[in-house]
Amino acid sequence: MQTLTLTRPDDFHLHVRDGAALKAVVPYTARQMGRALIMPNLKPPVTTVAQALAYKQEISAAVPAGLDFEPLMCLYLTDKTTPDLVREAKAAGIVAFKLYPAGATTNSDSGVTDLFKLLPVLQAMAEEGVRFLVHGEVTDPDIDIFDREAVFIERVMKPVLAQVPDLKVVFEHITTAEAARLVMEAGGNVAATVTPQHLLLNRNDLLVGGVRPHHYCLPVLKRESHRRALVEAVTGSQSHKFFLGTDSAPHVQTAKENACGCAGMFSAMNAIGLYAEVFEAAGALDKLEAFAAQNGARFYGLPQNSGRITLVKQAEQVPQSVPFGDGQLVPMRAGGEVAWRVAAE
């Protein structure tokens, strides 16, 4: 039986919600990852240090006994964020601020309406070494949804990097060849997370044979050529600039399967196994450990996790659904199999 032992990975982009939903999903990540960077788009959003620290306690309380797992916290960037808040966040151990362009995705109504008005805030992030996490899409109604990321690069990302050249930026959940190219050509202050769905699926998986609501996420799945470009990026000569960020986003089944299904895919249940499939198919299993456990830690200035996990090449059945608060949650690849699983300790 084929096995692969890795330094315990990190997930640098994770949604866990709150309340009963949080308690249902945190254990899936804690069993695979040593740390996870928790997204702040709750209702209301996490915009203050006090809120972030309270949220961290709630997440830590949901970690099963005996597991060594640390939630890393970030704050939701708004039009009212100040340089003083950046300095307060740094002092409290908050590692990042997250940009949601207003209206771009789930719970983004409080997001930024004009990033260029926040240049003093971005400068403070650069000075303090706080990472700037970017949901890189424009929201103009005249821009095709499949082009939002590419347009964001030209209208926003490149001008911001030119005006705040020392800002440490993570281009989150990239989906296009254009985004991969930007990251590879930028300086060492720019990196990106890549999700399992954008490495494994393309827009045919969303639309062919009928709309598949559990494959609907934002940024939306793109053409096969873009998927291939992402695989090449995470396995190629500039692969050190890319790292694991699932963007696992749990939603109750009834919210996904209705006339206006919400965006997000829940991949946390089998995350590292899904990534292992990608790297194996690319003939690059030897690069999985760097992607999953080294590149992100280095970019955030964190030590690598001391623990290790072992993956076994043995198909694991994915359930059709799992309990989620008062409802059910449909995981990525529900009813199918994942080729790699985490070996029991």
Short mmCIF file of C-alpha atoms in Angstrom, two decimals:
data_model
loop_
_atom_site.label_atom_id
_atom_site.label_comp_id
_atom_site.label_asym_id
_atom_site.label_seq_id
_atom_site.Cartn_x
_atom_site.Cartn_y
_atom_site.Cartn_z
CA MET A 1 0.00 0.00 0.00
CA GLN A 2 1.40 3.40 -0.96
CA THR A 3 1.88 5.87 1.90
CA LEU A 4 3.07 9.47 2.10
CA THR A 5 4.16 11.16 5.32
CA LEU A 6 4.06 14.96 5.50
CA THR A 7 4.66 17.73 7.97
CA ARG A 8 1.23 18.52 9.39
CA PRO A 9 -0.40 20.94 6.89
CA ASP A 10 -1.99 24.35 7.36
CA ASP A 11 -5.18 25.65 5.76
CA PHE A 12 -4.66 29.34 5.09
CA HIS A 13 -8.27 30.01 4.03
CA LEU A 14 -11.13 28.45 5.99
CA HIS A 15 -14.73 29.25 6.87
CA VAL A 16 -16.23 27.61 9.97
CA ARG A 17 -19.28 29.83 10.62
CA ASP A 18 -20.34 30.00 14.30
CA GLY A 19 -22.61 28.37 16.86
CA ALA A 20 -23.73 24.80 16.26
CA ALA A 21 -22.50 24.91 12.66
CA LEU A 22 -18.98 25.73 13.87
CA LYS A 23 -18.99 22.81 16.29
CA ALA A 24 -19.96 20.49 13.45
CA VAL A 25 -17.17 21.44 11.03
CA VAL A 26 -14.11 22.43 13.08
CA PRO A 27 -13.20 18.80 13.94
CA TYR A 28 -12.80 17.89 10.24
CA THR A 29 -10.05 20.48 9.80
CA ALA A 30 -8.43 19.87 13.20
CA ARG A 31 -7.89 16.19 12.35
CA GLN A 32 -5.79 17.08 9.28
CA MET A 33 -4.32 20.55 9.83
CA GLY A 34 -2.09 22.07 12.46
CA ARG A 35 -3.44 25.59 11.87
CA ALA A 36 -6.11 27.32 9.85
CA LEU A 37 -6.63 30.96 8.98
CA ILE A 38 -10.27 31.69 9.79
CA MET A 39 -12.24 33.99 7.52
CA PRO A 40 -14.14 36.86 9.19
CA ASN A 41 -17.31 37.09 7.08
CA LEU A 42 -19.80 36.22 9.77
CA LYS A 43 -23.05 38.08 10.40
CA PRO A 44 -22.08 40.59 11.73
CA PRO A 45 -18.53 40.48 10.36
CA VAL A 46 -15.46 40.21 12.58
CA THR A 47 -14.15 43.78 12.44
CA THR A 48 -12.58 44.34 15.87
CA VAL A 49 -9.77 42.72 17.82
CA ALA A 50 -12.14 41.84 20.65
CA GLN A 51 -14.49 40.04 18.25
CA ALA A 52 -11.60 38.11 16.69
CA LEU A 53 -10.23 36.96 20.03
CA ALA A 54 -13.67 35.86 21.21
CA TYR A 55 -14.18 34.00 17.93
CA LYS A 56 -10.81 32.29 18.37
CA GLN A 57 -11.88 31.02 21.79
CA GLU A 58 -15.13 29.66 20.35
CA ILE A 59 -13.23 27.78 17.64
CA SER A 60 -10.63 26.40 20.07
CA ALA A 61 -13.40 25.09 22.31
CA ALA A 62 -14.73 23.03 19.40
CA VAL A 63 -11.42 21.22 18.77
CA PRO A 64 -11.63 17.57 19.87
CA ALA A 65 -9.54 16.65 22.89
CA GLY A 66 -6.02 15.51 22.09
CA LEU A 67 -5.67 17.40 18.81
CA ASP A 68 -3.06 20.14 18.43
CA PHE A 69 -4.80 22.79 16.32
CA GLU A 70 -4.46 26.57 16.31
CA PRO A 71 -6.92 28.97 14.66
CA LEU A 72 -5.23 32.01 13.14
CA MET A 73 -7.38 35.12 13.00
CA CYS A 74 -7.92 37.96 10.56
CA LEU A 75 -10.18 40.99 10.49
CA TYR A 76 -12.75 42.03 7.91
CA LEU A 77 -11.61 45.15 6.05
CA THR A 78 -14.28 47.84 5.79
CA ASP A 79 -14.47 51.41 4.56
CA LYS A 80 -14.06 52.45 8.22
CA THR A 81 -10.89 50.49 8.99
CA THR A 82 -8.09 52.74 10.29
CA PRO A 83 -4.29 52.51 10.52
CA ASP A 84 -4.66 52.49 14.32
CA LEU A 85 -6.76 49.32 14.07
CA VAL A 86 -4.02 47.70 12.01
CA ARG A 87 -1.49 48.45 14.74
CA GLU A 88 -3.86 47.20 17.45
CA ALA A 89 -4.47 44.00 15.49
CA LYS A 90 -0.75 43.38 15.04
CA ALA A 91 -0.13 43.78 18.76
CA ALA A 92 -2.91 41.28 19.52
CA GLY A 93 -1.55 38.59 17.21
CA ILE A 94 -4.05 39.10 14.37
CA VAL A 95 -2.18 38.03 11.24
CA ALA A 96 -4.17 39.62 8.41
CA PHE A 97 -7.01 41.75 7.09
CA LYS A 98 -9.37 40.38 4.46
CA LEU A 99 -10.65 42.37 1.51
CA TYR A 100 -14.15 41.53 0.32
CA PRO A 101 -15.22 43.91 -2.44
CA ALA A 102 -18.76 44.85 -1.46
CA GLY A 103 -21.20 42.32 -2.89
CA ALA A 104 -18.54 39.93 -4.20
CA THR A 105 -19.49 36.80 -2.26
CA THR A 106 -21.25 35.38 0.83
CA ASN A 107 -21.67 37.95 3.63
CA SER A 108 -19.72 40.64 1.77
CA ASP A 109 -22.30 43.41 2.08
CA SER A 110 -20.06 45.22 4.57
CA GLY A 111 -17.08 45.01 2.22
CA VAL A 112 -14.96 47.76 0.73
CA THR A 113 -16.50 50.09 -1.84
CA ASP A 114 -13.28 51.88 -2.90
CA LEU A 115 -9.98 50.28 -1.93
CA PHE A 116 -7.94 53.27 -3.07
CA LYS A 117 -9.45 55.36 -0.26
CA LEU A 118 -7.82 52.91 2.17
CA LEU A 119 -4.24 53.34 0.94
CA PRO A 120 -3.12 54.70 4.38
CA VAL A 121 -4.51 51.51 5.93
CA LEU A 122 -2.63 49.36 3.43
CA GLN A 123 0.53 51.32 4.14
CA ALA A 124 0.10 50.60 7.84
CA MET A 125 -0.25 46.89 7.01
CA ALA A 126 3.00 47.04 5.05
CA GLU A 127 4.77 48.78 7.93
CA GLU A 128 3.46 46.31 10.53
CA GLY A 129 3.95 43.18 8.43
CA VAL A 130 0.24 42.35 8.56
CA ARG A 131 -0.84 40.30 5.55
CA PHE A 132 -3.44 41.63 3.13
CA LEU A 133 -5.81 38.91 1.92
CA VAL A 134 -7.60 39.70 -1.31
CA HIS A 135 -10.83 38.34 -2.74
CA GLY A 136 -9.82 39.42 -6.21
CA GLU A 137 -12.96 40.19 -8.16
CA VAL A 138 -14.62 43.34 -9.40
CA THR A 139 -18.37 43.53 -8.86
CA ASP A 140 -19.42 45.83 -11.70
CA PRO A 141 -22.63 44.46 -13.21
CA ASP A 142 -21.31 45.08 -16.73
CA ILE A 143 -18.37 42.68 -16.23
CA ASP A 144 -18.95 39.05 -17.12
CA ILE A 145 -18.73 36.87 -14.00
CA PHE A 146 -16.05 34.71 -15.66
CA ASP A 147 -13.89 37.83 -16.22
CA ARG A 148 -14.15 39.42 -12.78
CA GLU A 149 -10.79 38.16 -11.56
CA ALA A 150 -8.85 39.16 -14.67
CA VAL A 151 -10.38 42.65 -14.62
CA PHE A 152 -9.60 43.03 -10.90
CA ILE A 153 -5.94 42.37 -11.62
CA GLU A 154 -5.73 45.29 -14.05
CA ARG A 155 -8.04 47.74 -12.28
CA VAL A 156 -7.09 47.11 -8.66
CA MET A 157 -4.30 44.64 -7.92
CA LYS A 158 -1.56 46.08 -10.12
CA PRO A 159 -2.22 49.72 -9.15
CA VAL A 160 -2.29 48.85 -5.42
CA LEU A 161 0.98 46.93 -5.65
CA ALA A 162 2.53 49.88 -7.48
CA GLN A 163 1.42 52.34 -4.79
CA VAL A 164 2.22 50.14 -1.76
CA PRO A 165 5.12 48.03 -3.07
CA ASP A 166 6.07 46.51 0.32
CA LEU A 167 2.56 45.22 1.09
CA LYS A 168 2.50 41.47 1.70
CA VAL A 169 -0.46 40.24 -0.36
CA VAL A 170 -2.16 36.87 -0.57
CA PHE A 171 -4.27 36.62 -3.70
CA GLU A 172 -6.91 34.27 -2.34
CA HIS A 173 -8.46 31.27 -4.11
CA ILE A 174 -7.09 32.19 -7.53
CA THR A 175 -8.97 30.74 -10.49
CA THR A 176 -7.32 31.99 -13.67
CA ALA A 177 -4.11 31.77 -15.67
CA GLU A 178 -3.90 35.57 -15.39
CA ALA A 179 -3.84 35.41 -11.58
CA ALA A 180 -1.24 32.65 -11.54
CA ARG A 181 0.93 34.65 -13.91
CA LEU A 182 0.62 37.82 -11.79
CA VAL A 183 1.76 35.96 -8.68
CA MET A 184 4.68 34.30 -10.46
CA GLU A 185 5.88 37.58 -11.95
CA ALA A 186 5.43 39.66 -8.79
CA GLY A 187 8.00 40.10 -6.04
CA GLY A 188 8.39 37.93 -2.99
CA ASN A 189 5.72 39.96 -1.19
CA VAL A 190 2.93 38.41 -3.32
CA ALA A 191 1.64 34.85 -2.93
CA ALA A 192 -1.61 32.96 -3.52
CA THR A 193 -3.82 30.27 -2.09
CA VAL A 194 -5.43 27.69 -4.36
CA THR A 195 -8.49 25.58 -3.52
CA PRO A 196 -9.06 21.90 -4.25
CA GLN A 197 -12.12 22.67 -6.37
CA HIS A 198 -10.25 25.04 -8.67
CA LEU A 199 -7.50 22.45 -9.13
CA LEU A 200 -9.88 19.55 -9.76
CA LEU A 201 -12.96 21.04 -11.46
CA ASN A 202 -13.85 23.35 -14.33
CA ARG A 203 -17.05 25.10 -15.30
CA ASN A 204 -18.36 22.03 -17.10
CA ASP A 205 -18.59 20.41 -13.67
CA LEU A 206 -20.91 23.23 -12.67
CA LEU A 207 -23.11 23.49 -15.76
CA VAL A 208 -23.06 20.40 -18.00
CA GLY A 209 -26.07 18.15 -17.52
CA GLY A 210 -27.85 20.74 -15.41
CA VAL A 211 -26.73 23.22 -12.78
CA ARG A 212 -24.96 21.49 -9.90
CA PRO A 213 -25.50 23.74 -6.89
CA HIS A 214 -22.88 22.04 -4.72
CA HIS A 215 -20.23 22.98 -7.32
CA TYR A 216 -21.22 26.64 -7.19
CA CYS A 217 -18.58 28.76 -5.49
CA LEU A 218 -17.17 32.26 -5.83
CA PRO A 219 -14.97 32.94 -7.63
CA VAL A 220 -16.85 30.68 -10.00
CA LEU A 221 -15.18 27.67 -11.64
CA LYS A 222 -13.45 28.60 -14.90
CA ARG A 223 -12.43 26.97 -18.21
CA GLU A 224 -10.31 23.82 -18.31
CA SER A 225 -7.36 25.87 -19.61
CA HIS A 226 -7.39 27.89 -16.39
CA ARG A 227 -7.59 24.76 -14.22
CA ARG A 228 -4.53 23.38 -15.99
CA ALA A 229 -2.69 26.65 -15.51
CA LEU A 230 -3.33 26.47 -11.76
CA VAL A 231 -2.03 22.89 -11.58
CA GLU A 232 1.08 23.97 -13.47
CA ALA A 233 1.54 26.88 -11.07
CA VAL A 234 1.39 24.81 -7.87
CA THR A 235 3.70 22.13 -9.28
CA GLY A 236 6.07 24.24 -11.43
CA SER A 237 9.25 26.23 -10.98
CA GLN A 238 7.51 29.04 -9.06
CA SER A 239 5.46 26.69 -6.87
CA HIS A 240 6.95 28.17 -3.67
CA LYS A 241 4.62 31.17 -4.15
CA PHE A 242 1.46 29.06 -3.82
CA PHE A 243 0.03 27.29 -0.81
CA LEU A 244 -2.95 25.44 0.59
CA GLY A 245 -6.14 27.39 1.25
CA THR A 246 -9.30 25.34 0.86
CA ASP A 247 -11.88 28.14 1.07
CA SER A 248 -14.01 25.36 2.52
CA ALA A 249 -17.34 27.10 3.04
CA PRO A 250 -20.12 25.11 4.70
CA HIS A 251 -23.77 25.89 3.94
CA VAL A 252 -26.81 23.95 5.03
CA GLN A 253 -28.10 21.74 2.21
CA THR A 254 -31.41 23.60 1.87
CA ALA A 255 -29.55 26.88 1.30
CA LYS A 256 -27.57 25.35 -1.57
CA GLU A 257 -30.46 23.52 -3.20
CA ASN A 258 -33.00 26.26 -3.83
CA ALA A 259 -33.94 28.87 -6.42
CA CYS A 260 -31.04 31.10 -5.36
CA GLY A 261 -28.39 28.71 -4.08
CA CYS A 262 -25.55 30.24 -2.09
CA ALA A 263 -21.88 30.08 -3.06
CA GLY A 264 -19.38 27.80 -1.38
CA MET A 265 -18.04 24.24 -1.39
CA PHE A 266 -17.35 22.22 1.74
CA SER A 267 -14.03 20.44 1.19
CA ALA A 268 -12.69 20.33 4.76
CA MET A 269 -13.78 16.72 5.32
CA ASN A 270 -11.21 15.29 2.85
CA ALA A 271 -9.10 18.33 2.01
CA ILE A 272 -5.60 16.89 2.09
CA GLY A 273 -6.72 13.78 0.21
CA LEU A 274 -8.21 15.90 -2.56
CA TYR A 275 -4.98 17.87 -2.91
CA ALA A 276 -3.00 14.62 -2.98
CA GLU A 277 -5.05 13.54 -6.01
CA VAL A 278 -4.07 16.74 -7.82
CA PHE A 279 -0.37 16.37 -7.15
CA GLU A 280 -0.37 12.65 -7.95
CA ALA A 281 -2.12 13.23 -11.30
CA ALA A 282 0.52 15.87 -12.12
CA GLY A 283 3.35 13.51 -11.20
CA ALA A 284 4.37 15.87 -8.41
CA LEU A 285 3.58 14.14 -5.11
CA ASP A 286 7.05 15.18 -3.97
CA LYS A 287 5.86 18.83 -4.02
CA LEU A 288 2.71 18.31 -1.94
CA GLU A 289 4.45 18.80 1.40
CA ALA A 290 5.85 22.20 0.40
CA PHE A 291 2.45 23.36 -0.87
CA ALA A 292 0.57 22.06 2.16
CA ALA A 293 2.97 22.66 5.03
CA GLN A 294 5.91 24.89 4.13
CA ASN A 295 5.14 27.67 1.63
CA GLY A 296 2.32 29.26 3.60
CA ALA A 297 4.10 29.09 6.94
CA ARG A 298 7.13 30.76 5.39
CA PHE A 299 5.06 33.55 3.82
CA TYR A 300 3.31 34.26 7.13
CA GLY A 301 6.58 34.14 9.08
CA LEU A 302 5.45 31.13 11.11
CA PRO A 303 7.38 28.00 12.08
CA GLN A 304 6.41 24.79 10.35
CA ASN A 305 4.18 22.51 12.40
CA SER A 306 6.09 19.99 14.49
CA GLY A 307 3.63 17.14 13.96
CA ARG A 308 3.29 14.89 10.93
CA ILE A 309 0.47 13.07 9.18
CA THR A 310 0.54 9.99 6.98
CA LEU A 311 -1.62 9.64 3.88
CA VAL A 312 -2.57 6.21 2.59
CA LYS A 313 -3.43 5.46 -1.04
CA GLN A 314 -6.73 3.85 -0.16
CA ALA A 315 -10.09 5.03 -1.45
CA GLU A 316 -12.34 6.61 1.14
CA GLN A 317 -16.08 6.88 0.63
CA VAL A 318 -17.53 10.37 1.04
CA PRO A 319 -20.97 10.44 2.69
CA GLN A 320 -23.93 11.98 0.89
CA SER A 321 -24.33 14.44 3.77
CA VAL A 322 -23.34 15.02 7.40
CA PRO A 323 -25.08 16.79 10.30
CA PHE A 324 -24.71 20.57 10.30
CA GLY A 325 -26.46 22.44 13.08
CA ASP A 326 -30.17 21.80 12.61
CA GLY A 327 -29.72 20.63 9.00
CA GLN A 328 -27.44 18.65 6.71
CA LEU A 329 -24.21 19.58 4.93
CA VAL A 330 -23.21 18.11 1.55
CA PRO A 331 -19.42 17.68 1.26
CA MET A 332 -17.35 17.97 -1.88
CA ARG A 333 -17.58 14.73 -3.88
CA ALA A 334 -20.56 13.52 -1.86
CA GLY A 335 -21.40 9.90 -2.65
CA GLY A 336 -18.07 9.37 -4.41
CA GLU A 337 -14.56 8.46 -3.29
CA VAL A 338 -11.32 10.27 -2.50
CA ALA A 339 -8.24 8.27 -3.49
CA TRP A 340 -6.12 9.24 -0.47
CA ARG A 341 -7.05 9.25 3.20
CA VAL A 342 -5.34 10.25 6.44
CA ALA A 343 -4.08 7.15 8.27
CA ALA A 344 -5.36 6.62 11.80
CA GLU A 345 -2.85 7.68 14.41
#
